[in-house]
């Protein structure tokens, strides 16, 4: 039998979950700018005072929703990257780029919502800058690995290359979301080719 503390925790978890699901529904229907906490609270069927205990505003609620997507995208960044050759690196990088874009496209509604929110919310902009830095740090680590193992050119600044490579991928993802006619296969092959050509030794 659960004690009072456990019951209270369960209720809190359910209330948070209810607010998140209501937030998704309202955000996806109205967009970030038009959605309000009042509408989300009404959809969730919880008290105003209760709702604000969990989320101070709609920005904080959207950040919580974004985190659910990021868990999947971060798992791609955390994939083991220990290639023994340039060709092995190309295969792994191609897989990662495709997987990154696949996650973004499968969560198209949320990505479009994020893009809208970045333009109007300082909190969301800050959150996304942290997301970007997370990916860049992982990429930098991978670049340092191949440089130390004499697969990549050692004189290139790993941090700068990581920054450029991440933003190429993010810009490509936004483009894929905006234009359904973009060939993911062809473009992934193209950007990976230039990345490998510019960073790796012959």
C-alpha atoms as one frame of an Amber mdcrd trajectory, in Angstrom:
protein
   0.000   0.000   0.000   1.264   3.459  -0.925   1.838   5.993   1.819   0.648
   9.611   1.637   3.932  10.847   0.242   3.860   8.343  -2.620   0.232   9.156
  -3.411   1.080  12.866  -3.451   4.027  12.238  -5.796   1.838  10.158  -8.131
  -0.763  12.914  -8.270   1.897  15.510  -8.984   3.291  13.373 -11.798  -0.172
  12.923 -13.319  -0.930  16.646 -13.076   2.352  17.538 -14.795   1.676  14.946
 -17.497  -1.856  16.295 -18.011  -0.540  19.843 -18.432   2.114  18.711 -20.905
  -0.437  16.858 -23.053  -2.800  19.827 -22.921   0.097  22.101 -23.863   0.910
  19.981 -26.903  -2.715  20.051 -28.057  -3.096  23.824 -27.687   0.344  24.650
 -29.099  -0.133  22.428 -32.133  -3.591  23.861 -32.808  -2.827  27.554 -32.274
   0.935  27.955 -32.496   3.198  29.345 -29.794   2.296  33.032 -30.068  -1.486
  32.587 -30.007  -1.527  29.929 -27.296  -2.049  31.099 -23.711  -1.638  29.463
 -20.336  -5.324  30.137 -19.697  -6.251  27.991 -22.720  -3.816  25.255 -21.722
  -5.112  25.179 -18.143  -8.697  24.974 -19.412  -7.759  22.092 -21.719  -5.983
  20.306 -18.856  -8.899  20.783 -16.484  -6.749  21.802 -13.526  -6.854  24.822
 -11.246  -4.912  27.957 -12.169  -3.004  27.915  -8.907  -2.115  24.259  -9.388
  -0.914  24.775 -12.975   1.453  27.586 -12.053   3.065  25.425  -9.382   4.426
  23.271 -12.221   4.967  25.807 -15.005   5.496  29.522 -14.490   4.467  30.343
 -18.075   3.888  28.798 -21.494   7.605  29.145 -22.294   8.521  26.833 -19.410
   5.859  24.366 -20.535   7.172  24.318 -24.102  10.713  23.737 -22.808   9.431
  20.644 -20.989   7.848  19.422 -24.244  11.060  20.101 -26.168  13.013  17.996
 -23.660  10.995  14.903 -24.603  12.201  15.247 -28.213  15.747  16.033 -27.188
  16.145  12.742 -25.339  15.925  10.964 -28.695  18.110  13.467 -30.533  20.758
  13.451 -27.804  20.970   9.666 -28.062  22.203  10.169 -31.641  24.918  12.571
 -30.490  26.013  10.091 -27.811  26.525   7.225 -30.261  29.992   5.713 -30.006
  32.315   7.293 -32.575  35.669   5.506 -32.801  36.339   5.031 -36.540  39.595
   3.426 -37.614  39.561   4.891 -41.107  38.213   7.755 -43.196  35.656   5.477
 -44.850  34.462   4.107 -41.522  34.050   7.689 -40.299  32.055   8.554 -43.429
  29.653   5.660 -42.817  29.090   6.594 -39.172  28.689  10.309 -39.882  26.225
   9.609 -42.704  24.169   7.449 -40.349  24.170  10.166 -37.665  23.117  12.923
 -40.065  20.264  10.798 -41.424  19.144   9.836 -37.924  19.252  13.488 -36.746
  17.101  14.628 -39.660  14.743  11.662 -39.307  14.002  12.581 -35.698  13.385
  16.195 -36.667  11.069  15.298 -39.546   9.144  12.727 -37.498   8.520  15.505
 -34.963   7.713  18.131 -37.586   4.941  19.860 -35.634   7.142  20.305 -32.597
  10.140  21.491 -34.637   7.989  24.092 -36.380   6.703  25.186 -32.983  10.264
  25.511 -31.712  11.252  27.566 -34.746   8.326  29.930 -34.157   9.058  30.220
 -30.436  12.767  30.936 -30.967  11.752  34.085 -32.818   9.643  35.512 -29.994
  10.754  34.020 -26.677  14.018  34.790 -24.922  13.577  31.681 -22.752  13.198
  29.421 -25.783  16.140  31.090 -27.551  18.285  30.444 -24.493  17.078  26.853
 -24.293  17.878  26.257 -27.959  21.337  27.791 -27.582  22.017  25.216 -24.844
  20.755  22.466 -27.153  23.068  23.655 -29.911  26.040  23.779 -27.561  25.305
  20.258 -26.361  25.547  18.922 -29.906  28.586  21.047 -30.734  30.447  19.725
 -27.677  29.804  16.127 -28.775  30.920  16.879 -32.328  34.080  18.569 -31.054
  34.879  15.485 -28.987  34.503  13.280 -32.097  36.729  15.585 -34.148  39.446
  15.573 -31.485  39.314  11.775 -31.492  39.955  11.460 -35.234  42.623  14.171
 -35.102  44.457  12.367 -32.306  44.271   9.152 -34.290  45.708  10.764 -37.438
  42.554  10.324 -39.512  41.747  14.051 -39.653  43.852  17.139 -40.298  45.425
  18.098 -36.953  45.856  21.836 -37.599  42.123  22.585 -37.885  40.424  24.059
 -34.820  38.065  21.327 -33.595  35.722  23.755 -31.825  35.305  25.921 -34.937
  34.773  22.914 -37.209  32.217  21.453 -34.768  30.326  24.738 -34.679  30.166
  24.961 -38.484  29.242  21.300 -38.922  26.393  21.501 -36.421  24.877  24.585
 -38.039  25.081  23.044 -41.497  23.039  20.120 -40.167  20.524  22.306 -38.342
  20.015  24.539 -41.387  19.511  21.459 -43.526  16.883  20.167 -41.104  14.958
  23.476 -41.219  15.121  23.322 -45.022  13.751  19.763 -45.061  10.852  20.873
 -42.875  10.070  23.791 -45.173  10.407  21.990 -48.499   8.972  18.486 -48.877
  10.694  18.111 -52.260  14.190  18.202 -50.793  15.992  14.893 -51.354  17.364
  13.902 -47.964  19.500  11.076 -49.364  21.183  13.231 -52.008  21.755  16.211
 -49.727  23.086  14.128 -46.835  25.555  12.520 -49.221  26.564  15.978 -50.469
  27.126  17.661 -47.103  28.927  14.616 -45.676  31.175  14.567 -48.752  32.262
  18.170 -48.202  32.708  17.629 -44.454  34.877  14.553 -44.944  36.809  16.196
 -47.752  37.561  19.275 -45.680  38.427  17.606 -42.379  39.868  14.173 -43.045
  43.279  13.213 -44.385  43.613  11.486 -47.770
